[in-house]
DNA sequence: CGACCCGTTGACAGAATTCAATGTGTGTGG
DNA sequence: CCACACACATTGAATTCTGTCAACGGGTCG
């Protein structure tokens, strides 16, 4: 059982009525995953609703053709698997830890039960879903960009705005752990194309891959690229 | 004021407690639009929540670059503008009637009020949002396809499965009213590219543009194209 | 008739994919 | 510790796909 104190640290669950907190704390399970470990698998029936407590999670879908398409990268505080809950369908995607990760989860049944017992939380869930919708729309906008370079710029800028940490006078560090293949999948391009763009940008001091993610000395250059002005 | 009978015809609102029905009927407004008329505009503050009763609606966003990106085409029974409701932000997209269209709408305030008074409907709203999430995911999958032809095939097949009407032994009729420019925007390509593909397919008897939408004699051909087998 | 939107076609330049080869680091088994 | 497989990053060259530019036809509306 989770401690109430810990529960309250999760923005999504803070400020709930005490009874609801207790209800949740009793049912939420914490799990830890090493880098590369699966959190859930496409097709699984054992639907759970997850929240990332710490770390980085990749959610993806494998198409019939074998190609993997990445639906999103999730960080602390974000929810996973909201979709499968109400319809009790199989999980429609897989999730894997990109970094050492800790997630909180509860069964879909408990999730729905909570809704029925504590309608006050419905609003919160609805807000989460709306937020997710907006994220997906951003993703679609990114995929709608003209060239691959623009799409990569869009991707990096979006995550930088979301999770970037300012560095003392040296731009932003974006904690995002993607291989070139994963980046390629996200922007719908081939690995080689991504590599060529990233290495060009590396030489031009626009973006650097570092162990912690990406280092962007001057994010305005990327923003300019999105607005068509070449690179 | 809407008649309760009419209200019940909307799947989303059928089977509600009587009080909720009354509450809704009092606040829902029906509006009709001619082809080409705007239903709401990006940036508007007057947030309303809409449901398509009849017709076809295009929801799109205009990027700073002036390019229009289409977020979806909505048909009878589908909801629009769920996103802007809770956060009381401006409408993030515009909507236009592609065909003579009738929509039901209510203010965001009433929508939220309904949630607070009748928590039973929350589940329904959550289900709607989940559904929308799934649609957006499909859209992302489409944009993730390799070539433009594959993306168009994906687009057509998706809408055919959703709204296609079987024709006696002559394939499917998809009621989807898009210009070539709109198709181009949806699949993230240039008009000319779309035209070339569509006219090739027309000659090969794979898809025909008809006044009612698209006629697909044999949808399996399109499905094969999605699975890489050329066209 | 002229303005305008939509669909169409051709030629060409530029972008991205494909194919092939290579380097680098990591972990495993002998 | 070495050999080897394996995952990831990289590069070059050839080919294919798309975007761009330009021009044109048909239809509608005022």
Coordinates of N, CA and C in Angstrom, one line a residue, chain B residues 15 17 33 59 75 78 85 98 116-119 128 130-131 140 142 154 181 205 209 223 229:
Chain B
X15 N -30.5 7.3 -23.0 CA -30.4 6.5 -21.7 C -29.9 7.3 -20.5
X17 N -30.6 9.8 -17.1 CA -31.7 10.0 -16.2 C -32.5 11.2 -16.7
X33 N -26.1 24.9 -40.8 CA -25.1 25.5 -41.6 C -25.1 25.0 -43.0
X59 N -12.6 20.0 -39.2 CA -12.0 20.8 -38.2 C -10.5 21.0 -38.5
X75 N -18.6 13.3 -38.6 CA -19.9 13.0 -39.1 C -20.9 12.9 -38.0
X78 N -20.7 12.6 -33.9 CA -19.4 12.9 -33.3 C -19.3 14.2 -32.6
X85 N -13.0 22.8 -23.4 CA -14.1 23.0 -22.4 C -13.5 23.2 -21.0
X98 N -18.8 21.0 -44.4 CA -18.4 20.5 -45.7 C -19.7 20.2 -46.5
X116 N -21.3 18.4 -12.9 CA -21.3 18.5 -11.5 C -22.7 18.0 -11.0
X117 N -23.7 18.3 -11.7 CA -25.0 17.9 -11.2 C -25.3 16.4 -11.5
X118 N -24.8 15.9 -12.6 CA -25.1 14.6 -13.0 C -23.9 13.8 -13.2
X119 N -23.2 13.3 -12.2 CA -22.0 12.7 -12.4 C -22.1 11.4 -13.2
X128 N -16.3 9.2 -24.6 CA -16.1 10.0 -25.8 C -14.7 10.5 -26.1
X130 N -12.1 9.1 -24.9 CA -11.2 8.0 -25.3 C -11.4 7.7 -26.7
X131 N -12.6 7.7 -27.2 CA -12.8 7.4 -28.6 C -12.1 8.4 -29.5
X140 N -2.5 9.5 -36.6 CA -1.0 9.5 -36.5 C -0.4 8.3 -37.2
X142 N -1.7 6.9 -39.8 CA -1.8 7.3 -41.2 C -0.6 8.1 -41.6
X154 N -4.5 4.6 -46.7 CA -4.9 4.5 -45.3 C -6.1 5.4 -44.9
X181 N -7.1 19.5 -52.6 CA -6.3 20.3 -51.6 C -6.4 19.9 -50.2
X205 N -9.0 1.9 -61.8 CA -10.3 1.5 -61.3 C -10.2 1.1 -59.8
X209 N -13.6 9.5 -57.7 CA -14.3 10.6 -57.1 C -15.7 10.8 -57.7
X223 N -6.2 -1.9 -49.3 CA -5.6 -2.5 -48.2 C -4.3 -3.2 -48.5
X229 N 2.3 -3.6 -51.0 CA 2.4 -4.3 -52.3 C 2.2 -3.4 -53.6

